[in-house]
Every structure is written in structure tokens, then in C-alpha cells.
Coordinates of C-alpha atoms in Angstrom, one line a residue:
Chain A
X16 CA -0.2 -0.2 0.1
X17 CA 2.8 2.7 1.1
X18 CA 4.6 1.6 -1.7
X19 CA 1.6 3.0 -4.0
X20 CA 0.5 5.3 -2.6
X21 CA 4.5 7.3 -2.1
X22 CA 3.9 6.8 -6.3
X23 CA 0.8 9.0 -5.5
X24 CA 4.0 12.8 -4.6
X25 CA 5.3 12.5 -8.2
X26 CA 2.1 13.3 -10.0
X27 CA 1.7 16.7 -9.7
X28 CA 5.2 17.4 -11.0
X29 CA 4.4 14.5 -13.9
X30 CA 1.2 16.4 -14.2
X31 CA 3.1 20.0 -15.1
X32 CA 5.5 18.7 -17.2
X33 CA 3.7 16.8 -19.4
X34 CA 1.1 19.4 -20.0
X35 CA 3.5 22.1 -20.3
X36 CA 6.2 20.1 -21.7
X37 CA 5.9 16.9 -22.6
X38 CA 2.6 17.6 -24.9
X39 CA 4.0 20.6 -26.5
X40 CA 7.0 19.7 -27.6
X41 CA 6.0 16.5 -28.7
X42 CA 2.9 18.6 -30.2
X43 CA 6.0 20.9 -31.9
X44 CA 8.1 18.2 -33.2
X45 CA 4.8 16.9 -34.6
X46 CA 4.1 19.6 -36.6
X47 CA 7.7 19.9 -38.6
X48 CA 6.7 17.4 -40.0
X49 CA 3.4 18.0 -41.7
X50 CA 3.8 20.9 -44.8
X51 CA 0.3 22.6 -45.7
X52 CA -1.2 19.5 -44.2
X53 CA 0.7 16.6 -46.2
X54 CA 3.8 14.8 -44.0
X55 CA 6.6 15.6 -45.7
X56 CA 10.8 15.9 -44.2
X57 CA 10.7 19.1 -46.7
X58 CA 11.3 21.5 -44.2
X59 CA 14.3 19.8 -42.9
X60 CA 16.0 18.5 -46.5
X61 CA 15.3 22.1 -46.9
X62 CA 17.6 23.1 -44.2
X63 CA 20.3 21.0 -44.5
X64 CA 21.0 22.5 -48.1
X65 CA 20.8 26.1 -47.1
X66 CA 24.6 27.6 -46.4
X67 CA 23.9 30.2 -43.8
X68 CA 21.8 28.1 -41.5
X69 CA 24.9 24.8 -42.3
X70 CA 26.9 28.5 -41.1
X71 CA 24.6 29.2 -37.9
X72 CA 24.2 25.6 -36.8
X73 CA 27.9 25.4 -36.9
X74 CA 29.0 28.4 -35.3
X75 CA 26.5 27.4 -32.3
X76 CA 28.5 24.0 -32.1
X77 CA 31.9 26.1 -32.1
X78 CA 30.6 28.5 -29.7
X79 CA 29.4 25.7 -27.8
X80 CA 32.2 23.0 -27.3
X81 CA 34.6 25.9 -26.8
X82 CA 33.3 27.2 -24.0
X83 CA 32.9 23.8 -22.8
X84 CA 36.7 23.5 -23.3
X85 CA 37.9 26.7 -21.5
X86 CA 34.8 25.7 -18.7
X87 CA 37.0 22.6 -18.0
X88 CA 40.3 24.2 -18.3
X89 CA 39.4 26.8 -15.7
X90 CA 37.2 25.2 -13.7
X91 CA 39.5 22.5 -13.0
X92 CA 41.9 24.2 -10.9
X93 CA 39.3 26.3 -9.3
X94 CA 37.2 23.1 -8.0
X95 CA 40.1 21.1 -7.2
X96 CA 41.6 24.7 -4.8
X97 CA 38.3 24.5 -3.2
X98 CA 37.6 21.0 -2.8
X99 CA 41.1 21.4 -0.6
X100 CA 40.1 24.1 1.5
X101 CA 39.0 24.2 5.2
X102 CA 34.6 24.1 5.6
X103 CA 34.7 28.1 6.1
X104 CA 36.6 29.1 3.3
X105 CA 34.8 26.8 1.3
X106 CA 31.5 28.5 2.0
X107 CA 33.2 31.6 0.9
X108 CA 34.9 30.6 -2.1
X109 CA 31.4 28.8 -3.3
X110 CA 29.1 31.4 -2.6
X111 CA 32.0 33.7 -4.6
X112 CA 32.0 31.5 -7.4
X113 CA 28.7 31.1 -8.1
X114 CA 28.4 34.9 -8.6
X115 CA 28.0 34.8 -12.2
X116 CA 25.2 32.6 -11.7
X117 CA 23.1 34.8 -10.0
X118 CA 23.1 38.3 -12.2
X119 CA 21.4 39.1 -14.7
X120 CA 22.6 38.1 -18.4
X121 CA 21.7 41.3 -19.0
X122 CA 24.1 43.5 -17.0
X123 CA 26.5 40.8 -18.2
X124 CA 26.4 41.1 -21.6
X125 CA 26.7 45.0 -20.8
X126 CA 29.4 44.7 -18.3
X127 CA 31.4 43.2 -21.2
X128 CA 30.3 45.3 -24.4
X129 CA 32.4 48.3 -21.8
X130 CA 35.0 46.4 -21.6
X131 CA 36.0 44.1 -24.9
X132 CA 34.4 47.5 -26.9
X133 CA 35.7 48.9 -29.8
X134 CA 36.4 51.8 -26.9
X135 CA 36.7 50.0 -24.3
X136 CA 38.5 49.6 -21.3
X137 CA 40.7 46.2 -22.5
X138 CA 41.2 48.1 -25.9
X139 CA 42.2 51.7 -23.9
X140 CA 44.3 49.8 -21.2
X141 CA 46.6 47.4 -24.8
X142 CA 46.7 50.6 -26.6
X143 CA 48.6 52.9 -24.5
X144 CA 51.2 50.2 -23.0
X145 CA 51.5 49.8 -26.2
X146 CA 50.9 46.3 -26.9
X147 CA 48.2 46.7 -30.1
X148 CA 47.9 49.4 -32.4
X149 CA 44.5 49.3 -33.8
X150 CA 41.8 48.4 -31.4
X151 CA 41.3 45.1 -31.0
X152 CA 37.0 43.5 -32.6
X153 CA 36.2 41.2 -29.8
X154 CA 32.7 42.6 -29.9
X155 CA 29.8 41.0 -31.9
X156 CA 31.9 38.2 -33.0
X157 CA 32.3 34.1 -31.4
X158 CA 35.0 35.1 -29.5
X159 CA 32.7 37.4 -27.9
X160 CA 30.1 35.2 -27.1
X161 CA 33.1 32.8 -25.7
X162 CA 33.3 35.2 -23.4
X163 CA 30.3 35.9 -22.3
X164 CA 29.2 31.9 -22.0
X165 CA 32.3 31.0 -20.2
X166 CA 32.1 33.7 -17.4
X167 CA 28.1 32.5 -17.6
X168 CA 28.4 28.8 -17.4
X169 CA 32.1 28.2 -15.0
X170 CA 29.9 28.2 -11.9
X171 CA 28.2 25.1 -13.7
X172 CA 31.7 22.9 -14.0
X173 CA 33.1 24.4 -10.6
X174 CA 30.1 23.2 -8.3
X175 CA 29.9 19.8 -10.2
X176 CA 33.8 19.1 -10.2
X177 CA 33.9 19.7 -6.4
X178 CA 31.1 17.6 -5.7
X179 CA 33.2 14.9 -7.7
X180 CA 36.9 15.9 -6.1
X181 CA 35.6 16.5 -2.6
X182 CA 34.9 12.8 -2.4
X183 CA 37.4 11.0 -3.8
X184 CA 40.1 9.6 -1.3
X185 CA 42.8 11.3 -0.7
X186 CA 45.1 7.9 0.1
X187 CA 44.3 6.9 -4.1
X188 CA 46.6 9.6 -4.5
X189 CA 49.0 9.5 -2.1
X190 CA 48.7 5.8 -3.5
X191 CA 49.4 6.4 -6.2
X192 CA 52.4 8.7 -6.4
X193 CA 53.9 5.8 -3.9
X194 CA 53.9 2.9 -7.1
X195 CA 55.6 5.4 -9.1
X196 CA 53.3 8.0 -10.6
X197 CA 54.2 11.7 -11.4
X198 CA 51.6 15.1 -10.0
X199 CA 51.3 14.1 -14.1
X200 CA 50.5 10.5 -13.6
X201 CA 48.4 11.2 -10.7
X202 CA 46.0 13.6 -13.0
X203 CA 45.9 11.7 -15.7
X204 CA 45.3 8.0 -14.3
X205 CA 43.9 9.1 -11.4
X206 CA 42.1 12.3 -10.5
X207 CA 41.0 13.0 -13.9
X208 CA 39.1 9.4 -14.6
X209 CA 37.4 9.6 -10.8
X210 CA 36.4 13.0 -12.1
X211 CA 34.6 11.7 -14.9
X212 CA 31.0 11.6 -13.6
X213 CA 31.0 15.3 -12.4
X214 CA 32.7 16.4 -15.5
X215 CA 29.9 14.8 -17.8
X216 CA 27.6 16.3 -15.8
X217 CA 29.1 19.6 -15.8
X218 CA 29.9 19.2 -19.5
X219 CA 26.9 18.6 -20.3
X220 CA 25.5 21.6 -18.3
X221 CA 27.7 24.0 -20.1
X222 CA 27.1 22.6 -23.6
X223 CA 23.8 22.5 -23.6
X224 CA 23.3 25.6 -21.7
X225 CA 25.6 27.7 -24.2
X226 CA 23.8 25.6 -27.3
X227 CA 20.9 27.1 -26.2
X228 CA 21.9 30.4 -24.9
X229 CA 20.0 33.3 -25.4
X230 CA 20.7 36.7 -24.2
X231 CA 24.3 36.6 -24.1
X232 CA 24.9 35.5 -27.7
X233 CA 22.3 38.2 -28.8
X234 CA 24.1 41.6 -27.0
X235 CA 27.5 40.2 -27.1
X236 CA 27.8 38.6 -31.1
X237 CA 25.7 41.7 -32.8
X238 CA 25.1 40.4 -36.6
X239 CA 26.7 36.9 -35.5
X240 CA 23.7 35.0 -36.0
X241 CA 23.5 31.9 -33.6
X242 CA 20.9 29.2 -33.3
X243 CA 18.6 30.4 -30.7
X244 CA 18.8 33.9 -31.6
X245 CA 18.1 32.8 -36.1
X246 CA 15.5 30.8 -34.2
X247 CA 14.2 34.3 -32.2
X248 CA 14.3 36.1 -35.8
X249 CA 12.2 33.6 -37.5
X250 CA 9.0 33.2 -34.8
X251 CA 8.9 36.8 -34.4
X252 CA 10.4 39.0 -36.4
X253 CA 9.3 37.0 -39.3
X254 CA 6.3 35.3 -38.2
X255 CA 7.5 31.8 -40.0
X256 CA 6.2 29.5 -36.7
X257 CA 6.7 26.7 -39.1
X258 CA 10.5 26.7 -39.7
X259 CA 11.5 27.6 -36.0
X260 CA 9.7 24.5 -34.5
X261 CA 12.0 23.0 -37.3
X262 CA 14.6 24.7 -35.8
X263 CA 13.6 23.7 -32.3
X264 CA 13.4 20.3 -33.2
X265 CA 17.1 20.4 -35.1
X266 CA 18.5 22.1 -31.4
X267 CA 16.9 19.1 -28.8
X268 CA 18.4 16.3 -31.3
X269 CA 21.9 18.1 -31.6
X270 CA 21.7 18.4 -27.8
X271 CA 20.2 14.7 -27.2
X272 CA 23.5 13.6 -29.6
X273 CA 26.2 15.6 -27.8
X274 CA 25.0 14.5 -24.7
X275 CA 24.9 10.5 -25.6
X276 CA 28.8 11.0 -27.1
X277 CA 29.7 12.4 -23.7
X278 CA 28.5 9.7 -21.6
X279 CA 30.4 7.4 -24.2
X280 CA 33.5 9.0 -24.4
X281 CA 33.1 9.1 -19.8
X282 CA 32.7 5.9 -20.3
X283 CA 35.4 5.2 -22.6
X284 CA 38.2 6.9 -20.0
X285 CA 36.3 5.4 -16.2
X286 CA 34.2 2.7 -17.2
X287 CA 33.1 2.2 -13.8
X288 CA 32.4 6.0 -13.2
Chain B
X27 CA 73.8 -3.3 9.7
X28 CA 70.9 -0.9 9.0
X29 CA 69.1 -0.9 6.0
X30 CA 68.1 2.7 7.0
X31 CA 67.9 4.9 9.7
X32 CA 65.8 8.0 10.6
X33 CA 68.3 11.0 12.2
X34 CA 67.1 13.2 15.0
X35 CA 63.6 13.7 13.0
X36 CA 61.1 16.0 14.0
X37 CA 57.5 16.7 12.9
X38 CA 55.0 19.1 13.9
X39 CA 51.7 20.1 12.5
X40 CA 49.9 23.5 13.1
X41 CA 53.0 24.0 15.5
X42 CA 52.2 21.2 17.3
X43 CA 55.2 18.6 17.5
X44 CA 54.5 14.8 16.5
X45 CA 57.7 13.5 16.5
X46 CA 61.2 15.3 18.0
X47 CA 64.7 14.7 18.0
X48 CA 63.0 11.3 16.5
X49 CA 65.6 8.0 16.2
X50 CA 65.3 4.8 14.2
X51 CA 67.6 2.0 12.7
X52 CA 66.4 -0.5 11.0
X53 CA 68.2 -3.6 10.0
X54 CA 67.3 -5.2 6.1
X55 CA 65.4 -8.0 6.3
X56 CA 63.1 -7.4 9.5
X57 CA 59.3 -7.3 10.0
X58 CA 59.3 -4.1 12.5
X59 CA 56.1 -2.6 14.0
X60 CA 55.5 0.8 15.8
X61 CA 52.8 0.2 17.7
X62 CA 51.0 2.4 20.4
X63 CA 47.6 4.4 21.6
X64 CA 46.7 6.4 18.9
X65 CA 48.9 10.3 18.2
X66 CA 51.2 8.1 19.5
X67 CA 53.0 9.6 16.3
X68 CA 53.3 6.2 14.8
X69 CA 51.5 6.8 11.0
X70 CA 53.4 10.3 11.2
X71 CA 57.0 8.2 11.1
X72 CA 55.6 5.7 8.5
X73 CA 54.5 8.6 6.1
X74 CA 57.8 10.2 7.0
X75 CA 59.9 6.9 5.7
X76 CA 57.4 6.4 2.7
X77 CA 57.9 10.3 1.6
X78 CA 54.4 11.4 2.4
X79 CA 55.5 13.7 4.2
X80 CA 58.1 16.3 4.7
X81 CA 60.3 16.8 8.3
X82 CA 61.2 20.2 9.4
X83 CA 64.3 19.0 10.5
X84 CA 66.4 15.8 10.7
X85 CA 67.9 13.0 8.4
X86 CA 66.2 10.4 6.9
X87 CA 69.1 7.7 5.3
X88 CA 68.2 4.4 3.1
X89 CA 71.6 2.6 2.4
X90 CA 73.4 5.0 3.8
X91 CA 72.3 7.7 0.9
X92 CA 70.7 10.6 1.9
X93 CA 66.2 10.2 1.4
X94 CA 65.2 13.0 3.0
X95 CA 64.6 15.1 0.0
X96 CA 63.7 12.3 -2.2
X97 CA 60.0 12.6 -4.0
X98 CA 57.4 9.3 -3.6
X99 CA 57.3 8.1 -6.2
X100 CA 61.6 8.0 -7.2
X101 CA 61.7 6.0 -3.4
X102 CA 60.2 2.5 -4.6
X103 CA 58.9 1.8 -1.4
X104 CA 55.2 -0.2 -1.6
X105 CA 52.7 0.9 1.0
X106 CA 49.7 -0.7 2.0
X107 CA 47.1 1.5 3.2
X108 CA 43.9 0.9 5.9
X109 CA 41.1 1.5 3.8
X110 CA 43.4 -0.2 1.2
X111 CA 43.6 3.0 -1.7
X112 CA 42.0 0.5 -4.7
X113 CA 41.6 2.8 -8.0
X114 CA 37.9 2.2 -8.1
X115 CA 38.1 2.4 -11.4
X116 CA 40.4 -0.1 -12.5
X117 CA 39.7 -3.7 -12.5
X118 CA 42.1 -6.1 -9.9
X119 CA 44.8 -6.9 -13.2
X120 CA 45.3 -2.6 -13.9
X121 CA 45.7 -2.4 -10.4
X122 CA 48.4 -4.4 -9.9
X123 CA 50.2 -3.6 -13.1
X124 CA 49.9 0.3 -12.1
X125 CA 53.2 0.5 -11.2
X126 CA 54.8 -1.3 -13.8
X127 CA 52.7 0.8 -16.5
X128 CA 54.8 3.9 -14.9
X129 CA 58.1 1.8 -14.7
X130 CA 57.5 1.2 -18.4
X131 CA 58.0 -2.9 -18.2
X132 CA 57.0 -4.5 -21.6
X133 CA 53.2 -6.2 -21.5
X134 CA 54.9 -9.3 -21.1
X135 CA 56.4 -9.0 -18.2
X136 CA 53.4 -6.4 -17.1
X137 CA 51.4 -10.4 -17.7
X138 CA 53.9 -12.4 -16.1
X139 CA 54.9 -10.2 -12.9
X140 CA 51.3 -9.6 -12.2
X141 CA 50.3 -13.2 -12.5
X142 CA 53.1 -14.5 -10.2
X143 CA 52.0 -11.6 -7.5
X144 CA 48.3 -12.9 -7.2
X145 CA 49.8 -16.3 -7.0
X146 CA 51.8 -14.9 -3.8
X147 CA 48.4 -13.7 -2.6
X148 CA 45.7 -16.8 -3.5
X149 CA 43.9 -14.5 -5.9
X150 CA 44.6 -15.8 -9.6
X151 CA 41.2 -15.2 -11.7
X152 CA 39.9 -12.2 -10.0
X153 CA 42.3 -10.1 -12.4
X154 CA 39.1 -8.8 -14.5
X155 CA 37.2 -8.1 -10.8
X156 CA 36.5 -4.6 -9.6
X157 CA 37.7 -3.3 -6.3
X158 CA 33.9 -3.2 -5.5
X159 CA 33.3 -6.7 -6.1
X160 CA 36.1 -8.3 -3.6
X161 CA 35.9 -9.3 0.4
X162 CA 37.3 -6.7 2.3
X163 CA 40.0 -9.4 2.9
X164 CA 40.3 -10.4 -0.6
X165 CA 41.6 -6.3 -0.8
X166 CA 43.4 -5.4 2.0
X167 CA 45.5 -8.8 -0.6
X168 CA 45.4 -6.8 -3.8
X169 CA 46.8 -4.1 -2.1
X170 CA 49.6 -6.1 -1.0
X171 CA 49.8 -7.7 -4.0
X172 CA 49.9 -3.9 -5.8
X173 CA 52.7 -3.1 -3.3
X174 CA 55.1 -5.8 -4.3
X175 CA 54.5 -6.2 -8.0
X176 CA 57.1 -3.3 -8.3
X177 CA 59.8 -5.5 -6.1
X178 CA 59.9 -2.2 -3.9
X179 CA 63.4 -2.0 -1.3
X180 CA 60.9 -1.3 1.7
X181 CA 56.8 -2.4 2.7
X182 CA 55.1 0.0 4.6
X183 CA 52.1 -1.2 6.2
X184 CA 49.5 1.2 8.0
X185 CA 47.2 -0.4 10.4
X186 CA 46.0 -2.9 7.4
X187 CA 43.9 -5.4 9.0
X188 CA 41.6 -2.8 11.3
X189 CA 39.1 -2.8 9.0
X190 CA 38.6 -6.5 9.1
X191 CA 36.5 -9.2 11.4
X192 CA 38.6 -11.0 14.1
X193 CA 39.0 -14.0 12.0
X194 CA 40.2 -12.8 8.6
X195 CA 42.4 -10.5 10.8
X196 CA 44.1 -13.7 12.7
X197 CA 44.5 -15.0 9.1
X198 CA 45.6 -12.0 6.5
X199 CA 48.3 -11.1 9.5
X200 CA 49.1 -15.1 8.6
X201 CA 49.8 -14.2 4.9
X202 CA 51.4 -10.9 5.8
X203 CA 54.5 -12.8 7.7
X204 CA 54.5 -15.7 5.3
X205 CA 54.9 -13.7 1.9
X206 CA 57.0 -11.0 3.7
X207 CA 59.5 -14.0 4.9
X208 CA 59.4 -15.6 1.4
X209 CA 60.1 -12.4 -0.1
X210 CA 62.0 -11.5 2.4
X211 CA 61.4 -8.2 2.3
X212 CA 62.2 -5.5 5.1
X213 CA 58.9 -4.3 6.1
X214 CA 57.6 -1.4 8.9
X215 CA 54.3 -2.2 10.4
X216 CA 52.0 0.6 12.2
X217 CA 49.3 -0.7 14.2
X218 CA 47.3 -0.2 17.8
X219 CA 46.8 -4.1 17.7
X220 CA 49.7 -5.3 20.2
X221 CA 48.9 -9.1 19.5
X222 CA 48.5 -8.4 15.6
X223 CA 52.5 -6.9 16.7
X224 CA 53.5 -9.3 18.5
X225 CA 52.5 -12.0 16.9
X226 CA 53.9 -11.0 13.0
X227 CA 57.3 -9.3 14.1
X228 CA 60.6 -9.5 14.4
X229 CA 61.3 -6.2 16.4
X230 CA 58.4 -4.0 18.1
X231 CA 58.8 -0.3 18.9
X232 CA 56.4 0.6 21.4
X233 CA 55.6 4.8 20.8
X234 CA 54.4 7.1 23.0
X235 CA 54.4 10.9 23.1
X236 CA 56.6 10.7 19.5
X237 CA 59.4 9.0 20.9
X238 CA 60.4 5.1 21.4
X239 CA 59.9 4.3 24.5
X240 CA 61.0 0.4 23.8
X241 CA 62.7 -1.5 20.4
X242 CA 62.9 -5.4 21.3
X243 CA 61.9 -8.7 19.6
X244 CA 58.4 -9.2 21.6
X245 CA 58.7 -11.6 23.9
X246 CA 61.4 -9.4 25.2
X247 CA 58.9 -7.0 26.1
X248 CA 56.1 -8.7 26.8
X249 CA 58.6 -10.3 29.6
X250 CA 60.9 -7.3 30.5
X251 CA 59.0 -4.2 29.8
X252 CA 62.0 -1.5 30.3
X253 CA 59.6 1.7 30.9
X254 CA 56.0 2.4 32.8
X255 CA 54.1 2.7 29.8
X256 CA 55.4 0.1 28.4
X257 CA 54.5 -2.4 30.9
X258 CA 51.3 -0.8 31.1
X259 CA 50.3 -0.6 27.4
X260 CA 51.3 -4.1 27.5
X261 CA 49.0 -5.0 30.4
X262 CA 51.1 -5.0 33.3
X263 CA 48.3 -3.0 35.1
X264 CA 49.3 -3.4 39.3
X265 CA 52.1 -0.3 39.9
X266 CA 54.3 0.1 43.2
X267 CA 56.6 3.1 43.4
X268 CA 59.1 1.4 45.2
X269 CA 61.0 4.5 47.9
X270 CA 64.1 2.5 48.9
X271 CA 66.2 -0.4 47.0
X272 CA 69.1 -2.8 47.9
X273 CA 70.3 -4.6 45.6
X274 CA 71.5 -8.3 46.7
X275 CA 73.6 -10.5 45.1
X276 CA 70.6 -12.7 43.5
X277 CA 68.0 -10.5 44.5
X278 CA 66.4 -6.8 44.8
X279 CA 65.0 -5.9 48.1
X280 CA 62.3 -2.7 48.2
X281 CA 60.5 -0.9 50.6
X282 CA 56.8 0.8 49.8
X283 CA 55.9 2.5 53.5
X284 CA 56.9 -0.3 55.5
X285 CA 56.4 -3.0 53.9
X286 CA 59.4 -4.9 52.2
X287 CA 59.6 -6.9 48.0
X288 CA 61.6 -9.3 46.6
X289 CA 62.1 -9.0 43.4
X290 CA 64.3 -12.3 41.4
X291 CA 67.7 -10.2 39.6
X292 CA 68.0 -10.4 35.9
X293 CA 69.7 -8.6 33.5
X294 CA 67.0 -6.6 32.3
X295 CA 66.1 -5.0 35.7
X296 CA 69.7 -3.9 37.7
X297 CA 69.1 -0.4 36.4
X298 CA 69.5 1.2 40.1
X299 CA 66.9 3.7 38.2
X300 CA 64.1 1.5 37.6
X301 CA 62.1 1.5 41.1
X302 CA 58.7 0.9 39.6
X303 CA 57.0 -2.5 40.2
X304 CA 55.2 -3.6 38.4
X305 CA 53.1 -7.3 38.2
X306 CA 50.2 -8.1 35.1
X307 CA 46.6 -8.8 37.1
X308 CA 47.1 -12.8 36.1
X309 CA 50.3 -13.4 38.5
X310 CA 48.9 -11.5 41.3
X311 CA 47.8 -14.0 44.0
X312 CA 45.2 -14.0 46.5
X313 CA 45.0 -16.2 49.8
X314 CA 42.6 -16.3 52.9
X315 CA 44.2 -14.6 55.4
X316 CA 44.1 -17.5 58.2
X317 CA 46.3 -19.4 56.0
X318 CA 49.5 -20.0 57.6
X319 CA 52.2 -17.3 57.0
X320 CA 54.8 -18.0 55.1
X321 CA 57.0 -14.4 55.1
X322 CA 56.1 -11.1 55.8
X323 CA 58.2 -10.0 52.7
X324 CA 56.1 -9.9 49.2
X325 CA 52.5 -9.6 50.6
X326 CA 50.1 -7.3 51.3
X327 CA 46.9 -7.5 54.3
X328 CA 43.7 -6.6 52.0
X329 CA 40.7 -6.4 51.7
X330 CA 38.0 -7.4 48.3
X331 CA 36.7 -3.7 47.0
X332 CA 34.8 -5.2 43.6
X333 CA 34.8 -8.6 42.0
X334 CA 33.8 -9.4 38.4
X335 CA 33.2 -12.7 37.1
X336 CA 35.0 -12.8 33.8
X337 CA 34.3 -16.3 32.6
X338 CA 37.3 -18.0 32.6
X339 CA 38.5 -16.2 36.2
X340 CA 36.9 -13.7 38.9
X341 CA 38.6 -10.6 38.8
X342 CA 39.3 -8.7 42.0
X343 CA 40.0 -5.8 43.0
X344 CA 41.6 -5.2 46.6
X345 CA 42.1 -2.7 49.1
X346 CA 45.6 -2.3 50.5
X347 CA 47.4 0.3 52.7
X348 CA 49.6 1.6 49.6
X349 CA 46.6 1.1 46.9
X350 CA 44.1 -0.9 44.9
X351 CA 45.8 -3.6 42.7
X352 CA 43.9 -5.9 39.9
X353 CA 44.2 -9.4 40.4
X354 CA 42.4 -12.3 38.1
X355 CA 41.6 -15.3 39.5
X356 CA 41.1 -19.1 38.6
X357 CA 38.8 -20.5 41.4
X358 CA 35.5 -22.8 42.1
X359 CA 34.4 -20.5 44.9
X360 CA 35.6 -17.1 44.7
X361 CA 36.3 -14.7 48.1
X362 CA 33.2 -12.3 49.0
X363 CA 33.0 -8.0 48.5
X364 CA 34.8 -6.8 52.0
X365 CA 36.6 -10.1 52.6
X366 CA 40.0 -9.7 54.2
X367 CA 42.5 -11.3 52.0
X368 CA 46.6 -11.4 52.4
X369 CA 48.0 -10.1 48.3
X370 CA 50.6 -12.4 47.4
X371 CA 53.8 -10.6 44.9
X372 CA 55.5 -13.9 43.2
X373 CA 59.3 -12.5 43.1
X374 CA 59.7 -14.0 40.5
X375 CA 56.7 -12.2 38.5
X376 CA 57.3 -9.0 39.2
X377 CA 59.6 -6.9 36.9
X378 CA 61.0 -3.2 37.7
X379 CA 60.2 -0.5 35.2
X380 CA 61.4 3.2 35.2

């Protein structure tokens, strides 16, 4: 009896998600296969032949992957350090590191515009110390989008990595060293494989977040479209909901694919993770 | 000649000295245990030898070479951890092969050596399993195999059996001793279990507050503890602080509050600075008061204060004019609480310590 009633606790959440998420998604996906009342793949065929769209798709993928990669590189040392300090310092550092998530992405993006703009702080500084002669063109490029996204998503990877690093038995690292491993060897053969669960979750969060981000690329990317700004443009400016639905479906499929691939890589590195 | 030496080593954690001017010499091929209560510095000593922590000053010499600054991964010492510290993401084979792969051994050599070391610890056929799928005893044997396979110059054990249940512990200590003797590897073993250390070691070092109180073979420690701490640690529960001491040819005469005690002389107790008498509860004898008085020496009048049934014997706390004594005595009809008795101290069972 108890076992059966306990499932009732799931009901409100499940109902909510079904009505407001599952059904709309299925309807959206379903609608993409109908063109003026008849079933067809035409919408998709059209888009995969469109060089402009493929360009946007590839840029978005590249931006997301680079962002994920940079987040891992920057996040790992930070997470490792935070996982080793005392409880009070840890709480403080954790708060500091999730701070970007607590500020509005509009505010954050405008701050970056001030920093990396043509007459921005960064260019002025570099010009004044004579490192460059012409102002750098960073704003309104994929690089600007990457900078903004890294700033936004770095906390996610730090938090998930702290989770696994905190639980890692210190003796395992010492054991590896006593068997002859260098610091680098310990990292590659023990720390990295054992961090895989956190690394995968963190990477997926960052990737999916970057892939679907709207505000940051819209403000920092300028004319450089990414897939979500493209979708927005189709839906609202051009009022082409059919195209928007197709783009949305493509986004969902790619997100799923990348998630699966990342899981596969993780399994290769640490089959027990 | 000593295989390795710790010379005037000092280690401090958070400004608190764990070891100060610590000295230890260990001979090649010997199995030496560091035994003591928690916080005595035994694990610190072991980790220092392994290179996991650095001394503030002092020297660590290995075969006459200065090893003080040699990093862990260049020492070639095998370390077995209390919690096994097996790599959870690797199979048993890969765990054991870990050190060999780092040494760039060839594939066939790795296979051969892993197989032979798994043979030694009786774990052939477990190569493809993961640590999670093994029992505690099996995991500890994998840990030993992993440390052995690199042919270490020194084998270090940090309380390796304390996570195992009692039966397994006894089997494993026999195993460890067998493997050590078979391979003749110099071994340092840390434990807080007295019986375990005595059963397994050539030599036992009893440690207290960062110093070695006594380093001898197990039998010497058991029979002739040198200090009060050692005596207490290995079960001499009763102590008498004597006031006066006269050394005769075959015996030593001691006095306390007017009572005289005779202790038989042997090579271990002729130091004049040893004036504390120690005796085990099993060696004290309680005698009824109405019996014939054989001697006024080595005897105290007393009264039974507390009686506890231990199964094999009764334990009494006896109140005497010079303090309380604990006595274990096997008997059918026990003495009653409050009963006046005579407490005897057999001359050949009392030792003198510092």
C-alpha cells in the first residue's frame, strides 16, 4: 500500500511537466513533419541544404564546444583548490564562484560590452601600454560570445567538479604516487578518470546552456547569429513558426546527440564511473 | 648494518610537535612493528619513511644515501593503506599493473609479474573484477599485491587489518608474515593491536608521545618492559612506586611504606634507576587470611573491594594500605566483597621499570 501511495507524490510534478512541456514539445516536433497539411521531410531537407543555416549551426556548435572546453580548463584547478580548503573558506569561495549565476545576463553582457568594445577598457589599456596599435575587434564576434558564455557557465562546472573531487579519497592519490606516478601521472590516471561523472554532468550543462543561450549571444554577438537568435528571428520578426519549430527540433536532437556522445567518452575513460 | 636510519627527525602539524629528535634504525630483512596508542606518532613515522610528509629537520638515510628530499614517486617503497586505497575505476589486474606500467615494463612482463604476484596472495582468477566486487580481505590482498609487484625496497603497512573482522585478521596476519618471509622484504608495520604486532614481527617498537619507549623482540617486551608506559601498555596493570632499593647478589630488595618486596635479579632489572614495580593481574595471588603465614615479604593485607566474573576467572579489585590492585584468579568458590585477604606478589613475576 505504502509503495503505491508514494508514487502519488510524483503526480503534481509529472502532471505539470506533461501538460506544459512534454505535450508542447511533441506537438512542436510533430508539426515540423507537416507542410500544408501533408506529411513530408521537406522542411528539414530545405534547411540542411541552406548554407546560411548550416553556417549558423556550425558556429553555434563551435562556440558551445569551445566554451565547454575553456570552462573545463579554467574550472578544474579552481574546483580542486576549493575541494581542499577548510569548510568556512569553502562556503565563501563557493558563493563567490556562483556569483555570475546570480546576476542578470543583460547586466553581465553590457559589462562585457564596456570591457571589450572598440573603445572599451581592454582596448584602451592595450593601446596605452603599446601592446597593440589598432583596437582589437572582439565585440560582436564569436569570441565575444564565448567570453560571455564562459563567464556565465564556469560556476556550473566548478560546482559539479567540487562534488566529485571532495569525495575523492586522498589516499588514492598518495597510493598512485607511492607506486611511482608523477603529479601529472596522478592527475591523468587517477584524478581525471574519477572526476568523470562530475565532469560529464558539468560539461553537458555547460554545452546545453551555451547551445541554447539567447541573451548573451544576442547582445555580444551583434550580427553574428547563433541558432537560438536565428530561431527567435524566424518566430517573431518573420513570424515563420514552421521554420522556428524545425530549428527547435534540430536543437533538441543535437543536444541529445552531444549528451550521448559525452557519456560514451566518459565511459571509455572510466567504465566504473 | 642498518638498512635505513631516521636521525633526529622532527615533524610538526599546526605548530604541535608529533615527532621530536626521533631516531630509528631498521636492519635489512627485518619485520618491525610500530605499536602504540593513537596519537603516539606511529603513522606519522610511517608516512615520513614513505615520503608522504616532510620532516622539519633531521635526516632519513637509506643504505647510507640521504633520502630526506627524495620524492615519494622516486623511492620505490610499497605502501599498504588501512582503507586499501584501490583504484575503483580499474580492474584488479590494472590495479596491480599500475606501478609496472609507470615503470614502462613490457606487456608480456606485466602479465607475467601480475600473475605471479596474484599467485602469492592467492587471488588468481580475480583479474577482471573491480575492487567493489571483492570482500575486505580480498581487497587488502590486492593492495598487498599492488605494493609487492614493483619489487619494493621497503614494504610499509599502515594498520592494514583494522578494517577486517577478527577471524580474517588472524588469517591475514599469518599471510602477511608468510609473504614477507618468502620474499625477505624489509617491512615496517603500524598497528595499535598488541597481539597482532607480537605475532607478526621480528621487532616491536613501542611508541608514546613521539618517542620510542622500547625497541626489542616481542618476547623481551612482553616479559621485560623497560618503562612504566610499556608495562602498562602490554598489560601490567599494577604498579608500586618503591621508596628504597637494595641490590643483593641474586635479588633486589625494595620497600614501600614499611612493606618489603623481593624481586629476582636478571639482566634486565639491575639498573638502579628502575624503582617502579609492575605485575600482571594474572600473576598476583589472593590467599585467605587464616592460612599459614609463609613470609612477611612480598605480601600485603587487603580487602576485596570489587568482584567481577570474567568467565574463565574472577577479577578482584583489592584495597591495600599502599593502593588498589587488580587481580585475576581462577577459582570455584570466589572471595566475597569486603572479605579480608592476603595479597601475594611472587618474586619471579614482578618486573622493575622506570
